[in-house]
mmCIF file of C-alpha atoms in Angstrom:
data_model
loop_
_atom_site.group_PDB
_atom_site.id
_atom_site.type_symbol
_atom_site.label_atom_id
_atom_site.label_comp_id
_atom_site.label_asym_id
_atom_site.label_seq_id
_atom_site.Cartn_x
_atom_site.Cartn_y
_atom_site.Cartn_z
ATOM 1 C CA MET I 277 -4.017 -45.094 27.634
ATOM 2 C CA SER I 278 -5.816 -47.048 25.066
ATOM 3 C CA GLU I 279 -4.619 -47.509 21.684
ATOM 4 C CA HIS I 280 -7.052 -46.598 18.859
ATOM 5 C CA LYS I 281 -6.604 -48.689 15.877
ATOM 6 C CA PRO I 282 -7.818 -47.153 12.566
ATOM 7 C CA LYS I 283 -11.014 -48.649 11.247
ATOM 8 C CA ASN I 284 -10.638 -49.192 7.470
ATOM 9 C CA ASP I 285 -13.960 -48.825 5.572
ATOM 10 C CA ASN I 286 -14.116 -49.532 1.949
ATOM 11 C CA HIS I 287 -15.899 -46.594 0.336
ATOM 12 C CA GLY I 288 -15.455 -46.836 -3.406
ATOM 13 C CA GLY I 289 -12.146 -48.412 -3.313
ATOM 14 C CA LYS I 290 -10.757 -45.678 -0.797
ATOM 15 C CA GLU I 291 -9.832 -46.472 2.675
ATOM 16 C CA THR I 292 -10.969 -44.107 5.461
ATOM 17 C CA LYS I 293 -9.721 -43.806 8.924
ATOM 18 C CA ASP I 294 -11.536 -42.933 12.120
ATOM 19 C CA LEU I 295 -9.605 -40.360 14.057
ATOM 20 C CA THR I 296 -9.565 -39.754 17.847
ATOM 21 C CA ASP I 297 -10.868 -36.658 19.447
ATOM 22 C CA GLU I 298 -7.241 -35.295 19.885
ATOM 23 C CA GLN I 299 -6.636 -35.809 15.986
ATOM 24 C CA GLN I 300 -9.923 -34.029 15.053
ATOM 25 C CA GLU I 301 -9.213 -30.691 16.320
ATOM 26 C CA GLU I 302 -9.104 -27.725 14.053
ATOM 27 C CA THR I 303 -5.727 -26.817 12.481
ATOM 28 C CA ALA I 304 -6.709 -23.595 10.494
ATOM 29 C CA ALA I 305 -5.324 -21.327 13.184
ATOM 30 C CA GLU I 306 -1.963 -23.025 12.943
ATOM 31 C CA LEU I 307 -1.833 -22.836 9.204
ATOM 32 C CA VAL I 308 -2.850 -19.195 8.764
ATOM 33 C CA PRO I 309 -0.229 -16.602 9.537
ATOM 34 C CA ASP I 310 -0.878 -14.061 12.170
ATOM 35 C CA PHE I 311 -2.087 -10.764 10.567
ATOM 36 C CA THR I 312 -2.261 -8.709 13.561
ATOM 37 C CA VAL I 313 -0.276 -5.319 13.359
ATOM 38 C CA GLU I 314 0.635 -3.323 16.347
ATOM 39 C CA GLU I 315 -0.094 0.316 16.314
ATOM 40 C CA SER I 316 3.612 1.097 16.312
ATOM 41 C CA ASN I 317 4.024 -0.736 13.017
ATOM 42 C CA ARG I 318 1.084 1.017 11.213
ATOM 43 C CA ALA I 319 3.087 4.271 11.158
ATOM 44 C CA ASN I 320 5.944 2.591 9.192
ATOM 45 C CA GLU I 321 3.773 1.212 6.489
ATOM 46 C CA GLY I 322 3.668 2.724 2.980
ATOM 47 C CA PHE I 323 5.804 5.600 1.741
ATOM 48 C CA SER I 324 7.221 8.280 4.065
ATOM 49 C CA PRO I 325 5.856 11.638 3.889
ATOM 50 C CA ARG I 326 9.312 13.037 3.007
ATOM 51 C CA MET I 327 9.591 10.899 0.123
ATOM 52 C CA ILE I 328 6.247 11.861 -1.130
ATOM 53 C CA ALA I 329 7.035 15.613 -0.723
ATOM 54 C CA TYR I 330 10.295 15.294 -2.462
ATOM 55 C CA THR I 331 8.678 13.375 -5.335
ATOM 56 C CA SER I 332 6.016 16.146 -5.636
ATOM 57 C CA LEU I 333 8.645 18.696 -5.712
ATOM 58 C CA ALA I 334 10.554 16.920 -8.347
ATOM 59 C CA LEU I 335 7.484 16.693 -10.406
ATOM 60 C CA GLY I 336 6.897 20.598 -9.789
ATOM 61 C CA ILE I 337 10.387 21.277 -10.945
ATOM 62 C CA VAL I 338 10.279 18.996 -14.069
ATOM 63 C CA SER I 339 6.896 20.466 -14.986
ATOM 64 C CA LEU I 340 8.457 23.681 -15.552
ATOM 65 C CA PHE I 341 10.190 22.316 -18.557
ATOM 66 C CA VAL I 342 8.344 19.217 -19.870
ATOM 67 C CA LEU I 343 4.542 18.576 -19.968
ATOM 68 C CA PRO I 344 3.385 21.210 -17.467
ATOM 69 C CA GLY I 345 -0.344 20.262 -17.769
ATOM 70 C CA ILE I 346 0.275 16.693 -16.563
ATOM 71 C CA LEU I 347 3.279 16.927 -14.268
ATOM 72 C CA GLY I 348 1.971 20.103 -12.714
ATOM 73 C CA ILE I 349 -1.176 18.761 -11.709
ATOM 74 C CA ALA I 350 0.456 15.376 -10.653
ATOM 75 C CA GLY I 351 2.951 17.392 -8.429
ATOM 76 C CA ALA I 352 0.199 19.464 -6.923
ATOM 77 C CA LEU I 353 -2.034 16.618 -6.147
ATOM 78 C CA LEU I 354 0.892 14.514 -4.728
ATOM 79 C CA SER I 355 1.849 17.168 -2.373
ATOM 80 C CA ILE I 356 -1.367 17.386 -0.566
ATOM 81 C CA PRO I 357 -0.887 13.880 1.216
ATOM 82 C CA ALA I 358 2.732 15.083 1.961
ATOM 83 C CA MET I 359 1.471 18.332 3.660
ATOM 84 C CA ILE I 360 -1.303 16.476 5.525
ATOM 85 C CA ARG I 361 1.323 14.028 6.976
ATOM 86 C CA GLY I 362 3.455 16.820 8.296
ATOM 87 C CA GLU I 363 5.920 17.857 5.559
ATOM 88 C CA LYS I 364 4.430 21.384 5.010
ATOM 89 C CA LEU I 365 7.506 23.307 3.960
ATOM 90 C CA ILE I 366 8.579 20.999 1.026
ATOM 91 C CA GLY I 367 4.921 20.196 0.181
ATOM 92 C CA GLY I 368 4.208 23.993 0.055
ATOM 93 C CA TRP I 369 7.057 24.485 -2.261
ATOM 94 C CA ALA I 370 5.935 21.769 -4.365
ATOM 95 C CA VAL I 371 2.290 23.100 -4.629
ATOM 96 C CA SER I 372 3.700 26.620 -5.383
ATOM 97 C CA ILE I 373 6.018 25.479 -8.084
ATOM 98 C CA ALA I 374 3.369 23.373 -9.671
ATOM 99 C CA ALA I 375 0.711 26.006 -9.730
ATOM 100 C CA PHE I 376 3.298 28.418 -11.145
ATOM 101 C CA SER I 377 4.032 26.072 -13.861
ATOM 102 C CA LEU I 378 0.329 25.481 -14.551
ATOM 103 C CA PHE I 379 -0.278 29.248 -14.517
ATOM 104 C CA LEU I 380 2.653 29.624 -17.075
ATOM 105 C CA HIS I 381 1.292 26.932 -19.298
ATOM 106 C CA TYR I 382 -2.198 28.026 -19.470
ATOM 107 C CA PHE I 383 -1.428 31.721 -19.600
ATOM 108 C CA PHE I 384 0.799 31.191 -22.633
ATOM 109 C CA LEU I 385 -0.974 28.382 -24.306
ATOM 110 C CA PRO I 386 -3.200 30.552 -26.323
ATOM 111 C CA PHE I 387 -0.211 32.460 -27.859
ATOM 112 C CA ILE I 388 1.619 29.388 -28.936
#
């Protein structure tokens, strides 16, 4: 095994060193974290469908009393992803309560 002594070149007052072939290998793969995600972990990302469904149900119930034009629409729209992801019962209740709230709001709005 031969020893390689660094060669000092004077480029503008800075010293540069020659590197051996072993030292010139690329290290980007070691410095960047591994971003590969297994399929089993993809299901656990984000919000759970049950949490989305209960949030939309809460928005639908609150919209019966406060800001039905805004919270009713938000509750109805938020329940759609919950129903698609499998929470059909809670999402259905959320849509129906939000729709009922919107119906009452727009039905009685001209009389107020």
